[in-house]
Amino acid sequence: MKEKILVIGAGGQIGKELVEELCTIYGIEQVIASDIKADLASPCVFEILDVMDAKAIATVIKKHNVKEVYLLAALLSATAEKYPEKGWKLNMEGLLNVLELMREEVIDKLFWPSSIAVFGPNTPKVNTPQYTVMEPSTIYGISKQAGERWCEYYFRRYGVDVRSLRYPGLISYKSPPGGGTTDYAVDIYHEALAHGKYECFLSSDTILPMMYMPDALRATIGIMQADADKVKIRSSYNLAAISFSPKEIAAEIKLHIPKFEITYKPDARQAIADSWPQSINDAEARQDWGWKHNYALDTMTTDMLLHLGKAKK
């Protein structure tokens, strides 16, 4: 049996599109998708799988001869703040379950996503460097920072091949908002086309690091395809593309939809956003394994509105 790839958390914002991309690159028969709920639309074999169930993960991995895992199951920032104990438990124990399988040499390679949420209010906000003060102030960020330390520990102690990226906010026309603080930048396009207006839960000048999903997928698969000796950071790499505020994205949308209007009503997510960086320095990722983004705010907006517009017709 050929060695296969397993995506855990395939029903999420990143997971659905990552599965599609992996199937395109490696073939449908080489990819196994999994989540806690069935997905009848999955292009490949799908397994119902709870990331908290270590035995079930091992069973699926052995059943399909999986040697490479993308572990995406997580409770995102805003949702985890509502259910902090659940957020910590899911985000931590799921990672440790898979790291243990790596230590036991059941699988060979793991991708686990971190986030800009690992940074906190005392982190330099502009051009945030790879190595800096973190001190996250959310359960999501705390769990991601702890996860980075676990990944690095397992690499140094047991030699496991674990790879990670600190995702900025991710924007996609294929996936609805998923409970993250940066998700306004997805919802705003949907509302602009559907109603010509949007009420933003962040203030007009809240600048955050963002990335268009095609770039995020290239980065994710790119770091997994890189030679092991080029992946020099085993906690998690900074990853960057574009930074903008709600005011700036609204202005870009108005170039396409002149009558579009935006209003602002900051809620609890404002405090989370205020604790995060405005821009990220990802020099190490660009130098070590050749990362480079393709999309800017204008090209992303044109592409988002084009695809969402087609979907509504």
Short mmCIF file of C-alpha atoms in Angstrom, two decimals:
data_model
loop_
_atom_site.label_atom_id
_atom_site.label_comp_id
_atom_site.label_asym_id
_atom_site.label_seq_id
_atom_site.Cartn_x
_atom_site.Cartn_y
_atom_site.Cartn_z
CA MET A 1 0.00 0.00 0.00
CA LYS A 2 1.33 3.46 -0.90
CA GLU A 3 2.06 5.90 1.90
CA LYS A 4 -0.74 8.45 2.30
CA ILE A 5 -1.50 11.90 3.68
CA LEU A 6 -4.07 12.52 6.45
CA VAL A 7 -5.75 15.88 7.06
CA ILE A 8 -7.28 16.10 10.56
CA GLY A 9 -9.80 18.94 10.80
CA ALA A 10 -10.60 18.79 7.09
CA GLY A 11 -13.98 20.48 7.59
CA GLY A 12 -12.52 23.82 8.66
CA GLN A 13 -11.63 26.96 6.70
CA ILE A 14 -8.13 25.79 5.80
CA GLY A 15 -8.89 22.07 5.79
CA LYS A 16 -11.43 22.00 2.98
CA GLU A 17 -9.20 23.86 0.57
CA LEU A 18 -6.04 22.09 1.66
CA VAL A 19 -7.64 18.72 0.93
CA GLU A 20 -8.61 19.90 -2.56
CA GLU A 21 -5.09 21.16 -3.23
CA LEU A 22 -3.42 18.01 -1.92
CA CYS A 23 -5.73 15.86 -4.07
CA THR A 24 -4.76 17.93 -7.12
CA ILE A 25 -1.03 17.57 -6.40
CA TYR A 26 -0.81 13.97 -5.18
CA GLY A 27 -4.03 12.37 -6.46
CA ILE A 28 -7.34 11.61 -4.75
CA GLU A 29 -6.26 8.12 -3.77
CA GLN A 30 -3.29 9.47 -1.77
CA VAL A 31 -5.26 11.79 0.56
CA ILE A 32 -7.46 10.92 3.55
CA ALA A 33 -9.71 13.66 4.96
CA SER A 34 -11.09 13.52 8.49
CA ASP A 35 -13.17 15.55 10.91
CA ILE A 36 -15.52 15.03 13.81
CA LYS A 37 -18.50 15.21 11.43
CA ALA A 38 -18.92 13.48 8.07
CA ASP A 39 -18.39 15.46 4.86
CA LEU A 40 -20.24 13.86 1.97
CA ALA A 41 -18.73 16.39 -0.44
CA SER A 42 -15.14 15.37 0.31
CA PRO A 43 -13.26 14.62 -2.93
CA CYS A 44 -11.32 11.77 -1.29
CA VAL A 45 -11.78 9.04 1.31
CA PHE A 46 -13.27 10.54 4.48
CA GLU A 47 -13.00 9.23 8.04
CA ILE A 48 -14.96 10.52 11.03
CA LEU A 49 -12.25 11.24 13.59
CA ASP A 50 -12.06 12.98 16.97
CA VAL A 51 -8.59 14.47 17.48
CA MET A 52 -9.03 13.87 21.23
CA ASP A 53 -9.21 10.11 20.66
CA ALA A 54 -5.59 8.96 20.36
CA LYS A 55 -6.52 5.33 19.69
CA ALA A 56 -8.87 6.30 16.86
CA ILE A 57 -6.17 8.46 15.25
CA ALA A 58 -3.70 5.57 15.41
CA THR A 59 -6.28 3.19 13.93
CA VAL A 60 -6.99 5.48 10.94
CA ILE A 61 -3.27 6.09 10.37
CA LYS A 62 -2.46 2.38 10.36
CA LYS A 63 -5.54 1.47 8.28
CA HIS A 64 -4.50 3.78 5.45
CA ASN A 65 -0.70 3.59 5.85
CA VAL A 66 -0.51 7.33 6.59
CA LYS A 67 2.99 8.76 6.91
CA GLU A 68 2.25 12.49 6.66
CA VAL A 69 -0.31 14.39 8.77
CA TYR A 70 -1.73 17.91 8.59
CA LEU A 71 -3.25 18.59 12.03
CA LEU A 72 -5.70 21.48 11.61
CA ALA A 73 -8.35 20.69 14.25
CA ALA A 74 -8.59 23.64 16.67
CA LEU A 75 -10.94 26.04 18.41
CA LEU A 76 -10.24 29.53 17.00
CA SER A 77 -9.62 32.75 18.92
CA ALA A 78 -13.05 34.27 19.49
CA THR A 79 -14.74 30.90 20.03
CA ALA A 80 -12.04 29.71 22.43
CA GLU A 81 -12.56 32.83 24.57
CA LYS A 82 -16.17 31.74 25.07
CA TYR A 83 -15.13 28.20 26.01
CA PRO A 84 -11.58 28.54 27.41
CA GLU A 85 -11.28 25.08 28.98
CA LYS A 86 -12.57 23.41 25.84
CA GLY A 87 -10.26 25.55 23.69
CA TRP A 88 -7.17 24.61 25.71
CA LYS A 89 -8.06 20.93 25.87
CA LEU A 90 -8.79 20.56 22.16
CA ASN A 91 -5.83 22.61 20.95
CA MET A 92 -3.30 20.98 23.29
CA GLU A 93 -4.30 17.35 23.64
CA GLY A 94 -4.90 16.91 19.93
CA LEU A 95 -1.35 18.03 19.19
CA LEU A 96 0.18 15.83 21.89
CA ASN A 97 -1.75 12.80 20.60
CA VAL A 98 -0.14 13.17 17.17
CA LEU A 99 3.31 14.07 18.50
CA GLU A 100 3.28 10.84 20.49
CA LEU A 101 2.53 8.89 17.31
CA MET A 102 5.55 10.57 15.76
CA ARG A 103 7.73 9.65 18.73
CA GLU A 104 6.58 6.06 18.30
CA GLU A 105 7.54 6.33 14.59
CA VAL A 106 3.99 5.59 13.44
CA ILE A 107 4.12 8.66 11.15
CA ASP A 108 7.09 10.47 9.58
CA LYS A 109 6.07 14.10 9.10
CA LEU A 110 3.61 16.51 10.76
CA PHE A 111 2.31 19.97 9.89
CA TRP A 112 0.72 21.86 12.77
CA PRO A 113 -0.41 25.49 12.39
CA SER A 114 0.43 28.18 14.89
CA SER A 115 -0.86 31.76 14.66
CA ILE A 116 -0.08 35.43 15.16
CA ALA A 117 -2.16 34.91 18.34
CA VAL A 118 1.07 33.73 20.04
CA PHE A 119 2.05 37.39 20.23
CA GLY A 120 0.66 39.68 22.92
CA PRO A 121 0.25 43.32 23.92
CA ASN A 122 3.97 43.68 24.77
CA THR A 123 5.15 42.35 21.40
CA PRO A 124 6.53 44.93 18.94
CA LYS A 125 3.51 45.58 16.71
CA VAL A 126 5.22 46.68 13.51
CA ASN A 127 7.41 44.25 11.58
CA THR A 128 7.19 41.74 14.42
CA PRO A 129 10.36 39.62 14.33
CA GLN A 130 10.63 35.84 14.48
CA TYR A 131 12.14 35.92 17.95
CA THR A 132 10.50 38.39 20.31
CA VAL A 133 8.38 38.86 23.43
CA MET A 134 5.15 36.83 23.13
CA GLU A 135 2.94 36.86 26.26
CA PRO A 136 -0.35 35.99 24.50
CA SER A 137 -3.53 37.15 26.23
CA THR A 138 -6.06 34.72 24.74
CA ILE A 139 -6.63 31.01 25.32
CA TYR A 140 -6.06 30.40 21.61
CA GLY A 141 -2.75 32.25 21.72
CA ILE A 142 -1.64 30.57 24.94
CA SER A 143 -2.39 27.14 23.49
CA LYS A 144 -0.55 27.97 20.27
CA GLN A 145 2.52 29.24 22.13
CA ALA A 146 2.54 26.11 24.28
CA GLY A 147 2.11 24.02 21.12
CA GLU A 148 5.16 25.67 19.57
CA ARG A 149 7.21 24.72 22.60
CA TRP A 150 5.97 21.13 22.44
CA CYS A 151 6.81 20.89 18.73
CA GLU A 152 10.32 22.18 19.30
CA TYR A 153 10.77 19.89 22.31
CA TYR A 154 9.72 16.77 20.40
CA PHE A 155 12.04 17.75 17.53
CA ARG A 156 15.05 18.26 19.81
CA ARG A 157 14.34 15.35 22.18
CA TYR A 158 13.05 12.72 19.75
CA GLY A 159 14.09 14.00 16.31
CA VAL A 160 10.53 14.09 14.93
CA ASP A 161 9.95 15.98 11.67
CA VAL A 162 7.36 18.56 12.74
CA ARG A 163 6.82 21.77 10.76
CA SER A 164 4.73 24.83 11.54
CA LEU A 165 3.66 28.29 10.36
CA ARG A 166 2.29 31.22 12.32
CA TYR A 167 -0.73 32.02 10.16
CA PRO A 168 -1.96 35.61 9.91
CA GLY A 169 -5.67 36.18 9.25
CA LEU A 170 -6.77 34.05 6.30
CA ILE A 171 -9.24 35.16 3.65
CA SER A 172 -11.08 32.85 1.27
CA TYR A 173 -14.10 32.92 -1.04
CA LYS A 174 -14.67 29.18 -0.58
CA SER A 175 -15.07 29.08 3.20
CA PRO A 176 -17.41 31.07 5.48
CA PRO A 177 -16.07 32.87 8.58
CA GLY A 178 -15.03 30.36 11.24
CA GLY A 179 -14.99 32.19 14.58
CA GLY A 180 -11.71 34.07 14.29
CA THR A 181 -10.98 37.70 15.12
CA THR A 182 -9.73 38.38 11.58
CA ASP A 183 -12.86 36.90 9.99
CA TYR A 184 -14.36 40.34 9.35
CA ALA A 185 -12.11 40.40 6.28
CA VAL A 186 -14.01 37.42 4.88
CA ASP A 187 -17.51 38.49 5.91
CA ILE A 188 -17.12 42.00 4.51
CA TYR A 189 -16.95 40.71 0.92
CA HIS A 190 -20.07 38.57 1.35
CA GLU A 191 -22.02 41.47 2.86
CA ALA A 192 -20.79 43.94 0.26
CA LEU A 193 -22.18 41.81 -2.55
CA ALA A 194 -25.36 40.75 -0.75
CA HIS A 195 -26.40 44.01 0.93
CA GLY A 196 -23.99 46.76 -0.12
CA LYS A 197 -23.07 47.47 3.50
CA TYR A 198 -21.25 45.96 6.46
CA GLU A 199 -21.09 46.59 10.20
CA CYS A 200 -17.56 45.81 11.35
CA PHE A 201 -16.82 44.44 14.84
CA LEU A 202 -13.38 46.11 14.81
CA SER A 203 -12.56 49.83 14.71
CA SER A 204 -11.81 51.46 11.37
CA ASP A 205 -8.04 51.76 11.88
CA THR A 206 -7.31 48.31 13.35
CA ILE A 207 -4.43 47.05 11.21
CA LEU A 208 -3.83 43.29 11.20
CA PRO A 209 -1.63 40.90 9.18
CA MET A 210 -3.66 39.01 6.55
CA MET A 211 -3.17 36.50 3.75
CA TYR A 212 -5.22 35.26 0.82
CA MET A 213 -5.93 31.53 1.02
CA PRO A 214 -4.09 30.56 -2.20
CA ASP A 215 -0.92 31.98 -0.66
CA ALA A 216 -1.57 30.19 2.65
CA LEU A 217 -2.00 26.86 0.85
CA ARG A 218 1.23 27.37 -1.10
CA ALA A 219 3.08 28.15 2.13
CA THR A 220 1.61 25.15 3.95
CA ILE A 221 2.42 22.64 1.23
CA GLY A 222 5.69 24.42 0.48
CA ILE A 223 7.12 23.99 3.96
CA MET A 224 6.07 20.31 3.94
CA GLN A 225 7.77 19.74 0.58
CA ALA A 226 10.98 21.52 1.64
CA ASP A 227 14.05 19.42 2.41
CA ALA A 228 14.28 18.76 6.14
CA ASP A 229 17.64 20.51 6.44
CA LYS A 230 16.11 23.73 5.11
CA VAL A 231 13.47 23.82 7.86
CA LYS A 232 15.66 25.33 10.53
CA ILE A 233 12.91 26.57 12.89
CA ARG A 234 10.93 23.78 14.55
CA SER A 235 8.72 25.88 16.81
CA SER A 236 6.91 27.86 14.10
CA TYR A 237 7.84 30.25 11.29
CA ASN A 238 6.55 33.79 11.01
CA LEU A 239 4.50 34.09 7.81
CA ALA A 240 3.43 37.32 6.15
CA ALA A 241 1.77 38.73 3.05
CA ILE A 242 -0.31 41.90 3.51
CA SER A 243 -1.53 44.12 6.36
CA PHE A 244 -4.56 46.43 6.26
CA SER A 245 -7.36 47.96 8.33
CA PRO A 246 -11.15 47.68 7.87
CA LYS A 247 -11.07 51.23 6.47
CA GLU A 248 -8.53 50.22 3.83
CA ILE A 249 -10.31 47.06 2.72
CA ALA A 250 -13.58 49.00 2.53
CA ALA A 251 -11.94 51.60 0.29
CA GLU A 252 -10.70 48.83 -2.01
CA ILE A 253 -14.19 47.28 -2.18
CA LYS A 254 -15.69 50.69 -3.05
CA LEU A 255 -13.57 50.75 -6.20
CA HIS A 256 -15.65 47.78 -7.36
CA ILE A 257 -18.94 48.57 -5.55
CA PRO A 258 -19.10 52.40 -5.34
CA LYS A 259 -22.23 52.45 -3.16
CA PHE A 260 -20.76 50.14 -0.52
CA GLU A 261 -20.97 51.50 3.04
CA ILE A 262 -19.22 50.40 6.21
CA THR A 263 -20.04 51.19 9.83
CA TYR A 264 -18.16 50.23 12.98
CA LYS A 265 -19.35 48.65 16.22
CA PRO A 266 -16.34 47.17 18.03
CA ASP A 267 -17.10 44.24 20.32
CA ALA A 268 -15.06 41.88 22.51
CA ARG A 269 -12.92 40.91 19.53
CA GLN A 270 -11.43 44.42 19.48
CA ALA A 271 -9.39 43.68 22.60
CA ILE A 272 -8.04 40.51 20.98
CA ALA A 273 -7.09 42.39 17.81
CA ASP A 274 -5.42 45.15 19.82
CA SER A 275 -3.10 42.57 21.40
CA TRP A 276 -1.85 41.30 18.03
CA PRO A 277 0.81 42.66 15.65
CA GLN A 278 0.05 44.98 12.74
CA SER A 279 2.71 43.53 10.45
CA ILE A 280 5.01 40.51 10.50
CA ASN A 281 8.68 40.05 9.55
CA ASP A 282 8.98 36.63 7.91
CA ALA A 283 12.57 36.93 6.66
CA GLU A 284 13.47 33.48 8.02
CA ALA A 285 10.76 31.71 6.01
CA ARG A 286 11.80 33.52 2.85
CA GLN A 287 15.45 32.75 3.40
CA ASP A 288 15.25 29.16 4.68
CA TRP A 289 12.78 27.52 2.31
CA GLY A 290 11.95 30.16 -0.29
CA TRP A 291 8.58 31.50 0.85
CA LYS A 292 7.11 34.32 -1.25
CA HIS A 293 3.52 35.64 -1.34
CA ASN A 294 1.68 36.48 -4.57
CA TYR A 295 -1.41 38.49 -3.57
CA ALA A 296 -1.74 42.12 -2.47
CA LEU A 297 -4.93 43.80 -1.17
CA ASP A 298 -6.04 44.97 -4.61
CA THR A 299 -5.48 41.67 -6.43
CA MET A 300 -7.09 39.71 -3.58
CA THR A 301 -10.16 41.97 -3.57
CA THR A 302 -10.61 41.65 -7.33
CA ASP A 303 -10.37 37.86 -7.10
CA MET A 304 -12.67 37.59 -4.05
CA LEU A 305 -15.44 39.68 -5.60
CA LEU A 306 -15.11 37.89 -8.93
CA HIS A 307 -15.55 34.42 -7.42
CA LEU A 308 -18.21 35.40 -4.87
CA GLY A 309 -20.11 37.27 -7.57
CA LYS A 310 -20.14 34.17 -9.78
CA ALA A 311 -21.34 32.06 -6.87
CA LYS A 312 -24.33 34.32 -6.23
CA LYS A 313 -25.53 34.23 -9.85
#
